[in-house]
XYZ file of C-alpha atoms in Angstrom:
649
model
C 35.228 -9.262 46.529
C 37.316 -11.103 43.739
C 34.973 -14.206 44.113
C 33.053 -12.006 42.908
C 34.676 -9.917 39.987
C 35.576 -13.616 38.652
C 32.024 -14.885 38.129
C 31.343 -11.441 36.708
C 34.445 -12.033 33.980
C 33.393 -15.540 33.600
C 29.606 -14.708 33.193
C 30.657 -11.584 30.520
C 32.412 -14.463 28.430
C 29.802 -16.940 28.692
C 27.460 -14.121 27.285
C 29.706 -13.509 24.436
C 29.771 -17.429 23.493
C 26.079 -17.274 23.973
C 25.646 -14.425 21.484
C 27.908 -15.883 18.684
C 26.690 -19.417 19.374
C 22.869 -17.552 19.100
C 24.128 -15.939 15.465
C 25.451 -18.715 14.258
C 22.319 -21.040 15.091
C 20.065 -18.124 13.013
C 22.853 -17.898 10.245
C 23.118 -21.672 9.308
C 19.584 -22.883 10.370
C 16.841 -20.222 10.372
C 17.751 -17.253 7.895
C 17.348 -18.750 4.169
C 19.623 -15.798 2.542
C 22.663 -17.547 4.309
C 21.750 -20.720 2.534
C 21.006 -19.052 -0.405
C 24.871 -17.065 -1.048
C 26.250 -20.108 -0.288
C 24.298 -22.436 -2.377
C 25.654 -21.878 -5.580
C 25.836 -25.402 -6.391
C 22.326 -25.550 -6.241
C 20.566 -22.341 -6.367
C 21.608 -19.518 -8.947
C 21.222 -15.954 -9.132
C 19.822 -14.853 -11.989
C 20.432 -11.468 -13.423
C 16.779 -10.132 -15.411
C 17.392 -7.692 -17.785
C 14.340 -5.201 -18.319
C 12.829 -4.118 -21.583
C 13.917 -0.987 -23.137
C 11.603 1.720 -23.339
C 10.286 2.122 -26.655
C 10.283 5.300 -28.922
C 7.148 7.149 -30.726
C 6.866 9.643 -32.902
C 4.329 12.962 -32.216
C 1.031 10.623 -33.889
C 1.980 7.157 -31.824
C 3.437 5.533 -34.925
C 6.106 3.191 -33.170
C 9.675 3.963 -34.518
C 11.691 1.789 -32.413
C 10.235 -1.827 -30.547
C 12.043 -4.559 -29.056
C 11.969 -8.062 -29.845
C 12.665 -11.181 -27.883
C 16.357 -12.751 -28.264
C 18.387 -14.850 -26.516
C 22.405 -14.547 -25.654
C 24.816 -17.049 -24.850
C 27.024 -16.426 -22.194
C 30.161 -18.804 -21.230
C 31.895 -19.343 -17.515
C 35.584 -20.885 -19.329
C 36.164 -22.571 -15.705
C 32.891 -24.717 -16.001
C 33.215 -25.260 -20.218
C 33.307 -29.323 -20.717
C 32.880 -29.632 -24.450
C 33.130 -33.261 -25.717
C 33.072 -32.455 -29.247
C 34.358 -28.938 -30.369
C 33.814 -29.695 -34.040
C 30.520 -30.678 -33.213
C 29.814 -27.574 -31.111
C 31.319 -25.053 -33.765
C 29.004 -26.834 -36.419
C 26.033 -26.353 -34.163
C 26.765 -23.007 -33.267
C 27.271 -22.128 -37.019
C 30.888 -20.871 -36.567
C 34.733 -21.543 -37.382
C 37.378 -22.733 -34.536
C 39.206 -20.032 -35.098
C 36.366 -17.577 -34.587
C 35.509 -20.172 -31.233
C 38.849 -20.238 -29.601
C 39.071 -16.197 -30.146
C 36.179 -15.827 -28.219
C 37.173 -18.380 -25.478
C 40.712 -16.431 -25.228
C 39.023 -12.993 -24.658
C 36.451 -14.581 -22.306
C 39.403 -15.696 -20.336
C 41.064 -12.797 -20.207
C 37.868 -11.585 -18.639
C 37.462 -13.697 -16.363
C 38.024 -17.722 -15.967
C 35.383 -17.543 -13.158
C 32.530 -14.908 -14.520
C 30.340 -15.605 -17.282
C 31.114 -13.292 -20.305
C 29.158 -13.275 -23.500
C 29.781 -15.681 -26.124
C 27.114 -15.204 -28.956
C 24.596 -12.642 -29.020
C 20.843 -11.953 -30.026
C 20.041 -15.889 -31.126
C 16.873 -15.537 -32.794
C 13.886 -17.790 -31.006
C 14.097 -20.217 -33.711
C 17.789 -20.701 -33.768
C 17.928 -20.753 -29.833
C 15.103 -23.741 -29.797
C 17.311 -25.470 -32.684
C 20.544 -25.487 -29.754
C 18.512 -25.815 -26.864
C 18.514 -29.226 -26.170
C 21.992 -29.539 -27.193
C 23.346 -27.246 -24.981
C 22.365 -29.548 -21.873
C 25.628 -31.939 -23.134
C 28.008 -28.240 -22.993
C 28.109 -27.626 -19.905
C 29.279 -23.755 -18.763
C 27.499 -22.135 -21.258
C 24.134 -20.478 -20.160
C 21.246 -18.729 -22.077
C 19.964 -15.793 -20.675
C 16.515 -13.571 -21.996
C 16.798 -10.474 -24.032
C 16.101 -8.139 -27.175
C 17.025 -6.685 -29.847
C 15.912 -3.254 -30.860
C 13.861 -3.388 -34.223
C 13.033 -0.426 -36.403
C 10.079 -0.869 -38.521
C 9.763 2.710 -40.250
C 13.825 2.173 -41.473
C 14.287 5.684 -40.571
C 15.842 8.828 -38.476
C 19.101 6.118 -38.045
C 21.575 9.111 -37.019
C 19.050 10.833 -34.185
C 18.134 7.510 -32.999
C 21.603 6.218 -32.090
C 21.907 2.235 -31.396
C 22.475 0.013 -28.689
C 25.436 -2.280 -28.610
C 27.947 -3.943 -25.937
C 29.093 -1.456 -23.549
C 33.055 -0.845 -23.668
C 35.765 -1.354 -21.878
C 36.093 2.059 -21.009
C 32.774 2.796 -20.149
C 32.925 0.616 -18.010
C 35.714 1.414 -16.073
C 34.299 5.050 -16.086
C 31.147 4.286 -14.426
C 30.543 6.669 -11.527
C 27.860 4.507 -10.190
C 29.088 0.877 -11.068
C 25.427 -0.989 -12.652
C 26.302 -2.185 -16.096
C 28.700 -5.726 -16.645
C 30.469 -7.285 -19.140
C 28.369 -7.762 -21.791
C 25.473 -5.641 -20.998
C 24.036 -3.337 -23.747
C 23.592 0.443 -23.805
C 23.107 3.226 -25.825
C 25.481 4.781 -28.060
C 24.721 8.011 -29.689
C 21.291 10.180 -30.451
C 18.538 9.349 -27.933
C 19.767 5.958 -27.145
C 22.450 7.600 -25.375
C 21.140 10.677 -24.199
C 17.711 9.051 -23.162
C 19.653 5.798 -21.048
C 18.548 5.923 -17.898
C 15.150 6.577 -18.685
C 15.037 3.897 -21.844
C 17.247 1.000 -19.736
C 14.182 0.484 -17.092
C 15.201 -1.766 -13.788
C 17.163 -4.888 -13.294
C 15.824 -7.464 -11.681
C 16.787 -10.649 -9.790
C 15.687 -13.935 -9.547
C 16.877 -17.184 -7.986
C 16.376 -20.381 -9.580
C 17.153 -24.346 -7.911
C 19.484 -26.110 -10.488
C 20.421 -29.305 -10.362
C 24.207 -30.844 -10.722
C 24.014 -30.466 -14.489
C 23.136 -27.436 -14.003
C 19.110 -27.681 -15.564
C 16.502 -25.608 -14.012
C 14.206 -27.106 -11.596
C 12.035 -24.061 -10.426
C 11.891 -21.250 -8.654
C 13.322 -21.024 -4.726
C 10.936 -20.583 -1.982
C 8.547 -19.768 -4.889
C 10.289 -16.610 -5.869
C 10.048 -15.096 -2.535
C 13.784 -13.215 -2.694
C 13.286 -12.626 -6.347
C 13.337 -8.724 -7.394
C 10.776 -8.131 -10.745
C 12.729 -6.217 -13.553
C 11.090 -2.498 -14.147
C 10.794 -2.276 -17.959
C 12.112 1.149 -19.122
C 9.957 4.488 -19.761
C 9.056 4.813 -23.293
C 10.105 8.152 -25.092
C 7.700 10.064 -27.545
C 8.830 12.167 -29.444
C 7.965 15.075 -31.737
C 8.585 13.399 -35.175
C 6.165 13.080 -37.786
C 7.340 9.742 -38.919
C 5.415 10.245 -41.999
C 6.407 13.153 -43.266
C 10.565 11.793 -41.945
C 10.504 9.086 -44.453
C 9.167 11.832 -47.426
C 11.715 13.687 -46.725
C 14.245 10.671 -46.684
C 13.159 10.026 -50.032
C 13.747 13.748 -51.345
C 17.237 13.506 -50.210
C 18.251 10.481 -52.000
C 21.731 11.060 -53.952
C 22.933 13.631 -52.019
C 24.801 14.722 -48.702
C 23.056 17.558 -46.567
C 20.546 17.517 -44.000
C 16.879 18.451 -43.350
C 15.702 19.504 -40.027
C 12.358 21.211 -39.243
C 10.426 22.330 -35.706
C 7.482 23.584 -34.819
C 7.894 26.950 -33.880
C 5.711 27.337 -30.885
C 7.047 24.369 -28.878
C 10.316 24.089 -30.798
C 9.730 20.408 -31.042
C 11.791 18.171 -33.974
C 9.212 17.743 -36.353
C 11.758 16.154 -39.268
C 15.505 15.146 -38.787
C 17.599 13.778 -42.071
C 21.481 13.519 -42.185
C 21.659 12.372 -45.765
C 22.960 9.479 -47.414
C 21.282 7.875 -44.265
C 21.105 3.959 -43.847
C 18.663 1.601 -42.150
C 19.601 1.787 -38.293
C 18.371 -2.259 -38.351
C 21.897 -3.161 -39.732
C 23.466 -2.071 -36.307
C 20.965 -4.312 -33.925
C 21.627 -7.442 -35.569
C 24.580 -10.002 -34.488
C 27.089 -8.712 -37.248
C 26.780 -4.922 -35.942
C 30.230 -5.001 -35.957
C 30.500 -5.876 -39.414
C 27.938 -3.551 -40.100
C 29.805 -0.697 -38.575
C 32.528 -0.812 -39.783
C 31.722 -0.871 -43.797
C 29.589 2.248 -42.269
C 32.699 3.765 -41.071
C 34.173 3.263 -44.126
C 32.053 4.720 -46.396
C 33.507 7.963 -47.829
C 30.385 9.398 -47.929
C 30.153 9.309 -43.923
C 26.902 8.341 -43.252
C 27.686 8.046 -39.867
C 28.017 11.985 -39.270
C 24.436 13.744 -37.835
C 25.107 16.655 -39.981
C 21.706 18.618 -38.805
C 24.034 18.534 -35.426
C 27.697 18.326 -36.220
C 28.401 19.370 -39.768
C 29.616 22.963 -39.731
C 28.918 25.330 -43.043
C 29.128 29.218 -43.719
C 25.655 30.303 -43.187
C 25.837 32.455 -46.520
C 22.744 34.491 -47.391
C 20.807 33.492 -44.920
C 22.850 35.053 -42.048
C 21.422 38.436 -44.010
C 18.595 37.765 -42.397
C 20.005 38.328 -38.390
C 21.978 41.173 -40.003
C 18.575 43.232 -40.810
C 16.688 42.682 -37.671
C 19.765 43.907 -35.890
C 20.095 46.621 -37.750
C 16.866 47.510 -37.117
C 16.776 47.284 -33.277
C 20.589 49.209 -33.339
C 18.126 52.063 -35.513
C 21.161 52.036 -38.004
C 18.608 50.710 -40.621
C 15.267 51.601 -41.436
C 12.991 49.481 -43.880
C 12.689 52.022 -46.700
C 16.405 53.084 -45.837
C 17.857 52.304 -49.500
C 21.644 51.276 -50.847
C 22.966 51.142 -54.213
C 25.873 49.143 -55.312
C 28.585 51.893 -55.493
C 31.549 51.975 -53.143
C 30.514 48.247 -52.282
C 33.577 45.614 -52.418
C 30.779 43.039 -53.820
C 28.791 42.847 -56.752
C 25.236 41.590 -57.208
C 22.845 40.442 -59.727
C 20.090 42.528 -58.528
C 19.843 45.944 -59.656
C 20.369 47.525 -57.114
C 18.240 50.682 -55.448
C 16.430 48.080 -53.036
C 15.141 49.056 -50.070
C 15.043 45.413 -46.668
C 11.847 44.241 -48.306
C 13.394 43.989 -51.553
C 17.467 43.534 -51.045
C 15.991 40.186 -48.557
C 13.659 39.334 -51.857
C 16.874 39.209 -54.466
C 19.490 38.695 -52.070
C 21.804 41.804 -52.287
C 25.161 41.666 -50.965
C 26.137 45.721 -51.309
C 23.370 46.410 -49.707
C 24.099 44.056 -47.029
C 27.771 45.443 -46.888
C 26.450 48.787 -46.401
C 24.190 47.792 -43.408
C 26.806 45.953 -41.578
C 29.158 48.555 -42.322
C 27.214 51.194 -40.918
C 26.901 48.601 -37.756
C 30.213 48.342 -37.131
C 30.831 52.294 -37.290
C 27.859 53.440 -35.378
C 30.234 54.343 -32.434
C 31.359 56.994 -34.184
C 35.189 56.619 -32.984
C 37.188 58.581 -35.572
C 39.791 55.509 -35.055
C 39.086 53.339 -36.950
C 40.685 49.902 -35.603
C 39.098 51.023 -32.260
C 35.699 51.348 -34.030
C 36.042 48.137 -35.665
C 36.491 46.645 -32.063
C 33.668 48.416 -30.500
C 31.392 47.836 -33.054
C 31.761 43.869 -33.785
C 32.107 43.235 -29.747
C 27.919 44.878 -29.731
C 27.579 43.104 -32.990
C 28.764 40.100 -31.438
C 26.830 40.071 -28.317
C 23.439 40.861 -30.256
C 23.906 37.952 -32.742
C 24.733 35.258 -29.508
C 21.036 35.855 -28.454
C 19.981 34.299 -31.728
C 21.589 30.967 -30.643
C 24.861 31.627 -32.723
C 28.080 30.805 -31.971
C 27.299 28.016 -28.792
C 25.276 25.376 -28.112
C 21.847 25.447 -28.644
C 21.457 22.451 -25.497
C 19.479 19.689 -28.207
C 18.918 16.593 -26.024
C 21.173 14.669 -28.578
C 25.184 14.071 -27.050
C 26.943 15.116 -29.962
C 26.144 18.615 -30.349
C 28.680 21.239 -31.962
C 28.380 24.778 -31.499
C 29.810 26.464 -34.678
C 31.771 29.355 -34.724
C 30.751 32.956 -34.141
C 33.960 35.289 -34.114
C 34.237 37.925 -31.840
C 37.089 40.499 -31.018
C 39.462 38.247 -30.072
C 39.189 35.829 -32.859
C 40.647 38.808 -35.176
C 43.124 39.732 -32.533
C 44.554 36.524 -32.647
C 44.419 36.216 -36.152
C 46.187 39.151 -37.011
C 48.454 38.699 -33.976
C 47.409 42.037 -32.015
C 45.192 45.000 -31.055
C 44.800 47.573 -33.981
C 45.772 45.339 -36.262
C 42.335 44.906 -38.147
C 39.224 47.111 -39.308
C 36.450 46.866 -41.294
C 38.373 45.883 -44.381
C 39.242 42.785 -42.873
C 35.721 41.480 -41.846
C 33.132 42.559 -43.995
C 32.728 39.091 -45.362
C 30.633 38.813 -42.347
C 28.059 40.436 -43.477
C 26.729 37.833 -46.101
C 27.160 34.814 -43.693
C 31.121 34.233 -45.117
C 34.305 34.718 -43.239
C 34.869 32.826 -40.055
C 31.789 32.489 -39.276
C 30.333 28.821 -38.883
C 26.898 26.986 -37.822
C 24.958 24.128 -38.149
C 21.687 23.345 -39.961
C 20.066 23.431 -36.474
C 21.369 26.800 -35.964
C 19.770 28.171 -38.916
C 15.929 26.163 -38.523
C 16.342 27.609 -35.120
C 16.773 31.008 -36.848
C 13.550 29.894 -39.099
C 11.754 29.342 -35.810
C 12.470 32.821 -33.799
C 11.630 34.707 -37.047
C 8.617 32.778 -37.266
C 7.535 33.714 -33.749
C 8.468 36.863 -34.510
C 11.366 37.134 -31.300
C 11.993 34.353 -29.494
C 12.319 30.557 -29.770
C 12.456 27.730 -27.822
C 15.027 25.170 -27.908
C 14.511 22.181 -30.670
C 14.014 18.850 -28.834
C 13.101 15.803 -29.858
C 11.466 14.390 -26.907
C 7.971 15.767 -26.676
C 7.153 12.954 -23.407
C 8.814 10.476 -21.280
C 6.735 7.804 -20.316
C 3.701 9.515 -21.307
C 2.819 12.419 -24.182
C 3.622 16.055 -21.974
C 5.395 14.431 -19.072
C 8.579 14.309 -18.177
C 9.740 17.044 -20.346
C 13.162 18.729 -18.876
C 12.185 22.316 -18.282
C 14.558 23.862 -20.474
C 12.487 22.563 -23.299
C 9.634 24.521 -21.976
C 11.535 27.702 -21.983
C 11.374 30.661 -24.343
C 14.469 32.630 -25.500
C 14.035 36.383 -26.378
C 16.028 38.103 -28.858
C 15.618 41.532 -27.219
C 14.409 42.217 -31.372
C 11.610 44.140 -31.506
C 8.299 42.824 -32.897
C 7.710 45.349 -35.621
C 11.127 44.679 -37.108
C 10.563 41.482 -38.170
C 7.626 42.222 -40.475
C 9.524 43.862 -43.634
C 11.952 41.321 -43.168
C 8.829 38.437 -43.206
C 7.714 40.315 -46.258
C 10.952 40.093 -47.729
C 10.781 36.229 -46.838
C 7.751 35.396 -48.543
C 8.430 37.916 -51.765
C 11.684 35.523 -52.270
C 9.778 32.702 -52.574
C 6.624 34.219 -54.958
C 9.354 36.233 -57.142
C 12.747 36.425 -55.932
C 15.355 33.915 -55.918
C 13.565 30.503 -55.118
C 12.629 28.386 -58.278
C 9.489 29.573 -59.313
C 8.320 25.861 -58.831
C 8.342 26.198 -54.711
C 5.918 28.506 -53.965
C 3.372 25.750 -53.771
C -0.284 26.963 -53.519
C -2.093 26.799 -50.236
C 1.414 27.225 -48.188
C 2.758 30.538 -48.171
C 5.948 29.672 -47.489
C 8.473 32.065 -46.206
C 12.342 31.693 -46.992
C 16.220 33.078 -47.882
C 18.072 31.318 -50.027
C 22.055 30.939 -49.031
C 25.271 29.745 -50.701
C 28.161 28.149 -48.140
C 30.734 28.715 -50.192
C 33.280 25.579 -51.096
C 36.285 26.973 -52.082
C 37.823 24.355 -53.367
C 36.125 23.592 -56.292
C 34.866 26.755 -57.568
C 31.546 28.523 -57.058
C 29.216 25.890 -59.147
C 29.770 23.747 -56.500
C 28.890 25.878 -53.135
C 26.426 24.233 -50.902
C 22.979 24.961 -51.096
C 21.263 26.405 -48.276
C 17.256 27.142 -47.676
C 15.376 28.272 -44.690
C 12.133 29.201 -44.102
C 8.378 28.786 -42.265
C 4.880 28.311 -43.426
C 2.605 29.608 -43.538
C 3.195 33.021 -43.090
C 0.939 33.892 -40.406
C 0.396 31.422 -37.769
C 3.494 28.943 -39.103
C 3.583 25.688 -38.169
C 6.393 24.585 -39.420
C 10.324 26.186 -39.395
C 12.514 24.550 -41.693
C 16.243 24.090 -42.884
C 17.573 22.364 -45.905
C 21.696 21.890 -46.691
C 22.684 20.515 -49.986
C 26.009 19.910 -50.292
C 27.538 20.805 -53.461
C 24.068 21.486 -54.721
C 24.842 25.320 -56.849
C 22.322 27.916 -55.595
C 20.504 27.951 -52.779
C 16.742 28.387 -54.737
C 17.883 25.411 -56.966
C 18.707 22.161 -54.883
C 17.419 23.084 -51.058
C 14.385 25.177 -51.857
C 12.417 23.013 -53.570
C 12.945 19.958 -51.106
C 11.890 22.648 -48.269
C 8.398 23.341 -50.267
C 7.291 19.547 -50.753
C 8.340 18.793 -46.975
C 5.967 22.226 -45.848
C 3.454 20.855 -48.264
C 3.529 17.020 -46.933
C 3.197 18.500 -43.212
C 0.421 21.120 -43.629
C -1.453 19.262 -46.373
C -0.821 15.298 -45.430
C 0.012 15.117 -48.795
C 1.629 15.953 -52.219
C -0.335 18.019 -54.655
C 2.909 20.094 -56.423
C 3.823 16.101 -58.174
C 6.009 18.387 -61.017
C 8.201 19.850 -58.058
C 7.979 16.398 -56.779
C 9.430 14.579 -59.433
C 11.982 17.146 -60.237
C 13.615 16.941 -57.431
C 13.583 13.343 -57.038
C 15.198 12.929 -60.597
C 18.041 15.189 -59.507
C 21.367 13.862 -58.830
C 23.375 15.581 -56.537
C 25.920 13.145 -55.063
C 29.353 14.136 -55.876
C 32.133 11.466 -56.594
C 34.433 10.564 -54.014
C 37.215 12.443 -55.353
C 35.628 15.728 -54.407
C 34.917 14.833 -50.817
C 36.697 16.176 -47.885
C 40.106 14.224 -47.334
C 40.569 13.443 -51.162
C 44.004 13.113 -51.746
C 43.770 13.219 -55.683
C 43.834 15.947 -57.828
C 42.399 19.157 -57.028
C 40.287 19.969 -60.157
C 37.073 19.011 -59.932
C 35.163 16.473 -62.315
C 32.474 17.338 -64.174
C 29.684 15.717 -62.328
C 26.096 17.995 -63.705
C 25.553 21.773 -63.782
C 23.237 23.179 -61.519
C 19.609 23.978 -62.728
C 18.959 27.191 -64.493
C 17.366 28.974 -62.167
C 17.505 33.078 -61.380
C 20.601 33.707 -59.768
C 20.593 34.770 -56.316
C 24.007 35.249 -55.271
C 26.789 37.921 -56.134
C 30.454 37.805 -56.120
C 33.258 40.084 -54.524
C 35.553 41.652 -56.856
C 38.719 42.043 -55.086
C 40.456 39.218 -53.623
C 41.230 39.395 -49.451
C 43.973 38.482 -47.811
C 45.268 34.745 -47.660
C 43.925 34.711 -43.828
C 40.700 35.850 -44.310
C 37.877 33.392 -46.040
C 36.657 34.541 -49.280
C 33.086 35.835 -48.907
C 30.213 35.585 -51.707
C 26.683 35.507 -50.795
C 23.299 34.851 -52.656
């Protein structure tokens, strides 16, 4: 019995020796991917990096390709450099810059290649090529460069550079390395995944000098990069760079959607600058003489600047009205008993206090808003009636984030019962007094330009809207689309309330408070004039504010216009809203007056009136604003310190 059990122990351990002795006979003689991790003097892994998806605009215009560059990348173990003189000279740099870049490749790594130069040209890698055979540790590896051949939409686009230190130790999912690219702002960043494609992999025999001999086993463990999806988008590229042109010397922003698909159709964050100068080698340069510039052209104000809506917010004040049955569109207000005065007559019933802009009468409606409770206390009114007021404007998109594919999104400032709590440090603290600046777009209340073309657009449609994207495909024209871009958004406004208000609208433009000049023939355009007040300087320097649609039935197109420190609204914005309608619906300008007007206007303020200025507070005299029918009015008494002035249209 134990004669036995001992050839049964010694058989068990010749089986294991078998097994191990089997394993290592497969490891070391039959399977190739053995040989090939441990072959490194011989056979490299090569990392392929895929194309970026390119971007289109709504015609197939191409707005952003890639072209072919190399970069240099340096393993400091493996550098022999004979000559450093020689090298710098070749590489067109100084020693200083050289042994800066060694240092932080070092402190990288010793072992891992890091990236030495970047985006060599074809014709200045093919001058070093040869050379590079007597430097040994530095390798060239494939890649691109994004290009941008309509020198437009720089701020929505974003740009791709070196990925960070941070980002990548952040990764969730580790894929990009030292070196690698990715997107940084607009749709570079919020498109990545899609635009960044595959990596690939692909193993090449070298010999000891480290010069490629061919492909191993003839590319049978190589992995094929997957170039990335290419985004369309809904930008008329055309009609972009028109309205780049309109906007030349001054700040503000453009932005315009179709309103049946809510779909970017224009996107300007003025002064703008070519988005080539951040894909070359001296981005950083580049960069930071952008950052720099007082003028900030870095800023995507159609998505992050934050104004007083002025006038315009008149506009949500009606139709709610309307819907609350607190108004009526031949209900009519006078100017007595109102805080603010106007330069309207007066006596107007919607069509007409929307056509000229009347703040009493837009007192009175909100006024009669907040009251319709009818609580005889009247802080407790107050409360109840901004909290409905509140929740009625928030379906218009007010006051959060609208969800833009774009990562930089702000969502304004839409104050509610708490805000005034707060400010006035307790319940019953506040009433009506205290917030009627709201009702001509003033007071606390902030937004964006894409708030307000986003107002355009559900006014337009007449009650609902659909979020503004940019991206109208992803890979192909309809596909791809995230679904909340496909969704619509109802105001819970009735459909009959928005036609006085439309008529209102379009009675602005043909004799109200737009220049006279803007209501192009053939367009019908629809609008309401605003002033965002800038306190600062004094009323002749408010911002200038326009939105509208056209044409009026059927519109195509929803549009906003800010011009900061532009004077009226139906002076500096208007006009660049008509020619931008016209150059969409048309496919061309016919109004060449308005045209020229505008372009001969100069709007950009000097630096000592920008925000952070540290000079003195009076403001040069930089141009008065054109004479034009005035469209706004002005309070008479002054509120209290805490409270924002309010003035409207």
């Amino acid at each position: 019995m134990l004669e036995n059990r001992k050839y049964i122990i010694i058989g068990a351990f010749c089986l294991v020796g078998l097994i191990y002795l089997s394993r290592l006979f497969y490891l070391q003689i039959l399977d190739d991917s053995y040989s090939l991790e441990s072959s490194n003097n011989s056979i490299k892994r090569v990392i392929e990096i895929p194309y970026r998806g390119q971007v289109y605009d709504r015609n197939g215009k191409l707005i952003v390709y890639n072209t072919p560059v190399y970069d240099l990348y340096v393993t400091p173990k493996q550098v022999r450099i004979p000559d450093t003189t020689a090298f710098c000279r070749m590489m067109e740099m100084t020693r200083a810059e050289f042994d800066s870049i060694m240092n932080l490749a070092k402190e990288y790594s010793p072992v891992k290649p890091s990236l030495f130069v970047r985006q060599l040209s074809k014709e200045d890698f093919a001058r070093i090529q040869d050379a590079l055979v007597d430097y040994r540790g530095f390798e060239p590896r494939m890649s691109s460069m994004r290009t941008y051949p309509a020198r437009t939409l720089s701020n929505a686009l974003g740009y791709v550079s070196e990925i960070s230190k941070k980002q990548l130790e952040n990764q969730e999912i580790p894929y990009y390395r030292q070196g690698d690219y990715i997107g940084h702002n607009g749709l570079e960043e919020q498109y990545e995944e899609v635009l960044r494609g595959r990596r690939g992999v692909k193993f090449v025999m070298q010999n000891v000098r480290g010069v490629a001999k061919g492909s191993f086993k003839n590319g049978l463990y190589d992995t094929a990069a997957v170039a990335g999806k290419n985004l369309y988008t809904g930008i008329d590229v055309e009609v972009q760079k028109y309205a780049d042109s309109l906007m030349q010397n001054r700040i503000g922003s453009v932005i315009a959607v179709e309103p049946s698909t809510g779909e970017i159709l224009v996107s300007v964050s003025a002064p703008t600058y070519d988005p080539n100068l951040l894909s070359s080698r001296h981005f950083s340069k580049n960069y930071v003489k952008l950052l720099r510039d007082p003028y900030k052209p870095l800023i995507n104000r159609p998505i992050m600047a934050s104004y007083r809506p002025g006038s315009t917010f008149k506009l949500i004040q009606a139709l709610i009205a309307q819907q609350q049955g607190t108004l009526t569109p031949n209900m009519v207000y006078g100017h007595g008993g109102s805080p603010m005065r106007c330069h309207c007559h007066g006596g107007n019933n919607l069509r007409g206090a929307v056509r000229f802009s009347c703040n009493p009468y837009f007192y009175n409606v909100f006024r009669k808003m907040i009251y319709h409770n009818g609580d005889p206390n009247t802080f407790k009114a107050s409360a109840i009636g901004l909290r409905q007021w509140h929740d009625a404007v928030e379906k218009f998109g007010i006051g959060q984030k609208l969800g833009v594919d774009l990562p930089t999104e702000l969502k304004g400032s839409l104050p509610d019962v708490e805000t005034y709590d707060k400010l006035y440090r307790g319940k019953n603290t506040w009433k009506f007094s205290n917030i009627y600046s709201l009702s001509i777009g003033e007071g606390e209340l902030l937004v964006n330009p894409l708030k307000l073309v986003n107002l355009a657009a559900t006014i337009a449609n007449r009650g609902w809207y659909i979020t503004p994207h940019y991206v109208k495909g992803i890979g192909r024209v309809g596909e791809g689309i995230p679904q909340e871009y496909l969704k619509r958004h109802e105001t819970d406004i009735a459909y009959q309330h928005y036609l006085p208000v439309i008529e209102g609208m379009r009675m602005a433009v043909a004799a109200g408070t737009v220049n006279k000049m803007a209501d192009i023939p053939g367009i019908d355009l629809c609008g309401k004039t605003g002033t965002a007040q800038n306190n600062k300087f004094g009323h002749k320097y408010d911002h200038s504010i326009f939105i509208g649609f056209a044409p009026m039935n059927n519109p195509k197109i929803a549009i906003a216009v800010f011009v900061e420190y532009g004077g009226w609204g139906g002076s500096a914005a208007a006009p660049v809203a008509a020619l931008i309608a016209e150059r969409y619906l048309k496919r061309k300008t016919e109004a060449t007056k308005l045209d020229e007007h505008v372009k001969k206007q100069y709007l950009l303020p000097p630096v000592s009136m920008l925000p952070g200025y540290k000079g003195p507070k009076k403001a040069p005299q930089i141009r008065k604003p054109e004479p034009v029918q005035k469209d706004t009015g002005r309070k008479v008494e002054k509120l209290k310190p805490m409270m924002a002035s309010n003035s409207g249209e």
